[in-house]
Structure formats: structure tokens, C-alpha cells
mmCIF file of C-alpha atoms in Angstrom:
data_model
loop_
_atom_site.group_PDB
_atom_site.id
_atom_site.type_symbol
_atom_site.label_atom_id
_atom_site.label_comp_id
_atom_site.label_asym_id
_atom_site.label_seq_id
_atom_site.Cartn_x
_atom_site.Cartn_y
_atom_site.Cartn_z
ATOM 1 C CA UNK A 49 28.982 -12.775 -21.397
ATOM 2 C CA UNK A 50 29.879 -9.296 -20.035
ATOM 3 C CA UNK A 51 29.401 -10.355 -16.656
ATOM 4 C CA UNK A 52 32.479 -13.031 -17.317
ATOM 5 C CA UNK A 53 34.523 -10.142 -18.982
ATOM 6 C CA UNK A 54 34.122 -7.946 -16.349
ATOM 7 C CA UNK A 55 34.671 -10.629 -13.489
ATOM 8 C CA UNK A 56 38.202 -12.059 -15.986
ATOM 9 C CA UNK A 57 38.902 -8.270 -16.891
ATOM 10 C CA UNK A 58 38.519 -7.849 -12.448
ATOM 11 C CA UNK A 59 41.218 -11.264 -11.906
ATOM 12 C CA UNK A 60 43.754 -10.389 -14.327
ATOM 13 C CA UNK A 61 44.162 -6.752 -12.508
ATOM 14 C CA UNK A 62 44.091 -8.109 -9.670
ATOM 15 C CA UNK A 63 46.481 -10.810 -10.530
ATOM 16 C CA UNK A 64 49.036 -8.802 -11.811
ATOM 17 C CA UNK A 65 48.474 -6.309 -8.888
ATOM 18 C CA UNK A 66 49.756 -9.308 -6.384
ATOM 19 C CA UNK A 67 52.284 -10.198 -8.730
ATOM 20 C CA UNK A 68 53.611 -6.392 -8.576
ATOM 21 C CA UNK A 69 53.589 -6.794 -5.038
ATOM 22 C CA UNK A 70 55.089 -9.513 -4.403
ATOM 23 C CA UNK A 71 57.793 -8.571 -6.855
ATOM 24 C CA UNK A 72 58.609 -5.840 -5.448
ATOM 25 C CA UNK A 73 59.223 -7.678 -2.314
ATOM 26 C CA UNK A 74 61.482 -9.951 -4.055
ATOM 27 C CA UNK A 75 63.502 -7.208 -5.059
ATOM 28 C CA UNK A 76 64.128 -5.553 -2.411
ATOM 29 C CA UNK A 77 65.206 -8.928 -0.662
ATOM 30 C CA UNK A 78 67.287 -9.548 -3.526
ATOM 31 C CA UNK A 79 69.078 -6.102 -3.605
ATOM 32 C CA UNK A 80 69.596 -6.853 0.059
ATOM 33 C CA UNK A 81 70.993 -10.757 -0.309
ATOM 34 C CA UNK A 82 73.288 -9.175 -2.755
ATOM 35 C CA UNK A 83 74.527 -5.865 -0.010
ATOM 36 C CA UNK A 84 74.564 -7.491 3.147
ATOM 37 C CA UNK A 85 75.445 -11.295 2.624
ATOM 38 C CA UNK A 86 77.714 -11.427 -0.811
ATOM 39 C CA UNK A 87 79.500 -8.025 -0.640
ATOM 40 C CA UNK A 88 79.161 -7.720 3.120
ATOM 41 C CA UNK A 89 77.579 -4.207 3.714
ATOM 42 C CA UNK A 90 76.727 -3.132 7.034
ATOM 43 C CA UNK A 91 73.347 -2.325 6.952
ATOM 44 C CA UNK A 92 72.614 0.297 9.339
ATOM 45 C CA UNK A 93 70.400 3.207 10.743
ATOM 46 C CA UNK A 94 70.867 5.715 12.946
ATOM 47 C CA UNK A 95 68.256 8.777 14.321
ATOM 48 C CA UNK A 96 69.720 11.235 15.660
ATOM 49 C CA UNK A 97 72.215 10.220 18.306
ATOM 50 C CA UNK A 98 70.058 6.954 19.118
ATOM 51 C CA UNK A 99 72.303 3.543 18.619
ATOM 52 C CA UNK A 100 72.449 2.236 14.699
ATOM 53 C CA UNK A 101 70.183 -0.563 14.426
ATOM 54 C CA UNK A 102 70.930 -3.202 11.746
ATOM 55 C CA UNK A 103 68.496 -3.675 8.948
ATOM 56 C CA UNK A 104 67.965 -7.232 8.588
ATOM 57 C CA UNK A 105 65.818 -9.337 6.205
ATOM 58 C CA UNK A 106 62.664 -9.263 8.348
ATOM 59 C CA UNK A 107 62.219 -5.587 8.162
ATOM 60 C CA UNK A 108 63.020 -5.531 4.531
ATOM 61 C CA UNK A 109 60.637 -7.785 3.561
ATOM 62 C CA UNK A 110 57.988 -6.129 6.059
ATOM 63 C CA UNK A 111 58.396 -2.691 4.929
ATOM 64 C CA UNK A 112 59.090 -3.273 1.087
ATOM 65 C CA UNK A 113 55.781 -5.390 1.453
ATOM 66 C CA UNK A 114 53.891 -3.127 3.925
ATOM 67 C CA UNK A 115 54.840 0.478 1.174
ATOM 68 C CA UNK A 116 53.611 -1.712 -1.655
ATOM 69 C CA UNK A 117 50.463 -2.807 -0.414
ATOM 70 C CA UNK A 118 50.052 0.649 0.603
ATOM 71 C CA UNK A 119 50.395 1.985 -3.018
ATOM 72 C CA UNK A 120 47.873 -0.474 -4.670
ATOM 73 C CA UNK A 121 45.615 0.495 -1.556
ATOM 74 C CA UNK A 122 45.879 4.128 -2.591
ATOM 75 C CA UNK A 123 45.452 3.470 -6.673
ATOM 76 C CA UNK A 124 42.501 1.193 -5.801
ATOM 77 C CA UNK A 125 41.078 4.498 -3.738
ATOM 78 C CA UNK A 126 41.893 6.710 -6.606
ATOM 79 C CA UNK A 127 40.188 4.617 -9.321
ATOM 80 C CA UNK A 128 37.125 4.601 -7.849
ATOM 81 C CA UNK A 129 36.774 8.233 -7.662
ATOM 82 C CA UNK A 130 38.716 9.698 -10.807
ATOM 83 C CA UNK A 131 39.313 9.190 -14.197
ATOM 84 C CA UNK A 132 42.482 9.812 -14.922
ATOM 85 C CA UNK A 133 43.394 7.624 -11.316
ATOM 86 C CA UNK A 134 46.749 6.007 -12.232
ATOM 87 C CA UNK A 135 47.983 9.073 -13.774
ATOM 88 C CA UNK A 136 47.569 10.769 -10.325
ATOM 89 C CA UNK A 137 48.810 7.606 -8.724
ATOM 90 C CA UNK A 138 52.306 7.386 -10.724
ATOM 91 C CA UNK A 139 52.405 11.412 -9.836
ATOM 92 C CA UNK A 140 52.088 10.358 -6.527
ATOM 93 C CA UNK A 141 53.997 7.305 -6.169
ATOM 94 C CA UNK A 142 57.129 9.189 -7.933
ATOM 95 C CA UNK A 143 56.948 11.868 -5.121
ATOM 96 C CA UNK A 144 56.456 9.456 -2.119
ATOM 97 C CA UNK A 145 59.905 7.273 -4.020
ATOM 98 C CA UNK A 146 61.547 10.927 -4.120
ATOM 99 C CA UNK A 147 59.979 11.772 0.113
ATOM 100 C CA UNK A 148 61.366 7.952 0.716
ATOM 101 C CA UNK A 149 65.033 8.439 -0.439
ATOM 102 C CA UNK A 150 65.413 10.827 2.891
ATOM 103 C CA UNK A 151 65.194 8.248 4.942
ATOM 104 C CA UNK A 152 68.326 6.581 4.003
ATOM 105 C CA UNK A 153 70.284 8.903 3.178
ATOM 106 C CA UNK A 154 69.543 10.900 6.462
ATOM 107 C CA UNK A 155 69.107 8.128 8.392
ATOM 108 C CA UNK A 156 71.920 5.595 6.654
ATOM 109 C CA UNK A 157 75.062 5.378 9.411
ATOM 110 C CA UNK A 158 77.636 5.298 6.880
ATOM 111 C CA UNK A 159 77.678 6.473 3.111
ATOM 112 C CA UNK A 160 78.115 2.714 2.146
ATOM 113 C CA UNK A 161 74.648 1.750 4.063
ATOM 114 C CA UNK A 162 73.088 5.124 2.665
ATOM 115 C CA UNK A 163 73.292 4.036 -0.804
ATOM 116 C CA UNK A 164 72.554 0.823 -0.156
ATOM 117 C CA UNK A 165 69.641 1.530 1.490
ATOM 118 C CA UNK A 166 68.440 3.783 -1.772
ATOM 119 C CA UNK A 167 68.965 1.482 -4.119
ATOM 120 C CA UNK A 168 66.373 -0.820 -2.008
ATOM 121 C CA UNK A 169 64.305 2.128 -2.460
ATOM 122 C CA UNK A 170 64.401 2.142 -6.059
ATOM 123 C CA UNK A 171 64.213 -1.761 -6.519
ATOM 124 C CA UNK A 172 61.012 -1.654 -5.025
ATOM 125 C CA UNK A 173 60.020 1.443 -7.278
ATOM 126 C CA UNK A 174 61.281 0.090 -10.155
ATOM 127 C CA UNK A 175 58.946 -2.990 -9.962
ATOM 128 C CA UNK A 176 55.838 -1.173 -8.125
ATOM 129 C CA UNK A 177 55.023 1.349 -10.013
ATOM 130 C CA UNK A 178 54.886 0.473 -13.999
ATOM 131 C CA UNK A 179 52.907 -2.855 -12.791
ATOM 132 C CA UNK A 180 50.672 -1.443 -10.795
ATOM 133 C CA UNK A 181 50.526 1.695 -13.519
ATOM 134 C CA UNK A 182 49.896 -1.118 -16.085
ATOM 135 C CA UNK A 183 47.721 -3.995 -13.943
#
């Protein structure tokens, strides 16, 4: 019997761990559907004095998807060797949302794409981390 509890206990983390995931995925694409296609906001990047490159709905879904597996990687690490692991985890996940916002608005070719940009940022924080903090 505490075999099963541990092993249904194991799933529903786990479940909810995809479903944070994958969430967060979804809004990110949905903050973009509603920037780039309804209100028609140029999405675009720019390093330095490199050519802006558009942000399109392929690298949104990669990176929102590729940063969130990345977190549950890290609270999966963490639980196995502390206590106290999704307390560090949220500590950390706050300052990597906080390190992430640079990107955009340093690398965001026009104040319009900037904040855009952010708010995918905190979309995909906004879902990530109180699931993951809860799973």
C-alpha cells in the first residue's frame, strides 16, 4: 500500500510538472498570437549592430519550452539533495526571471518589441514557477 502511494504521490508531481510546462508554453505562444498577429507588433532583436532578426512562433515555443524544462530539471536536482529544495528553487527561478528581462529589453529593437518581449517573459514565469513550486 505505500509502495502505490509513493508510485501515485511520484505521477501526480510529475503530472502536474508537464502540465506546468506545457502551460507555460502555451502562454508564451498566446502572449505572442495576441502581439504579433492581432495587434501587429514587430517582433524584433537586435545585438549590437548585427541585423534585427524577427522572433517568430518557432523560437517562442522552443525557448519558452527549452527555459521551462530547464527549471523543473534544476528543482528535480535540488530536491534530491536539500530540504528546503523548492524554496531555493523559487529563489532561484525569481532571479533567473529578473537576469532574463535583460535580454529584451537590451536586446528588443524598438521599445514596442522590448515590452513585448517581457511580458513573454513573465507569461512564462507566471505559469512556471507557482506549479512547479506547488507540483
Amino acid at each position: 500500500m505505500t509502495v502505490e502511494r509513493v508510485r501515485s504521490a511520484s505521477a501526480h508531481v510529475r503530472r502536474n510538472r508537464i502540465l506546468g510546462v506545457a502551460g507555460a508554453t502555451v502562454a508564451a505562444v498566446a502572449v505572442w498570437s495576441i502581439e504579433v498577429p492581432l495587434l501587429g507588433i514587430g517582433l524584433q532583436t537586435q545585438y549590437g549592430n548585427a541585423a534585427p532578426q524577427g522572433v517568430g512562433i518557432a523560437s517562442v515555443v522552443v525557448s519558452s519550452l527549452a527555459a521551462s524544462l530547464a527549471g523543473w530539471g534544476l528543482l528535480a536536482i535540488l530536491e534530491r539533495r536539500f530540504a528546503r529544495a523548492r524554496v531555493i528553487w523559487t529563489a532561484i527561478a525569481i532571479a533567473v526571471l529578473l537576469a532574463s528581462l535583460s535580454v529584451p529589453l537590451s536586446a528588443g529593437a524598438t521599445t514596442t518589441a522590448k515590452v513585448s518581449l517581457a511580458m513573454m517573459h513573465l507569461a512564462v514565469a507566471a505559469v512556471l514557477i507557482p506549479t512547479l513550486r506547488r507540483a
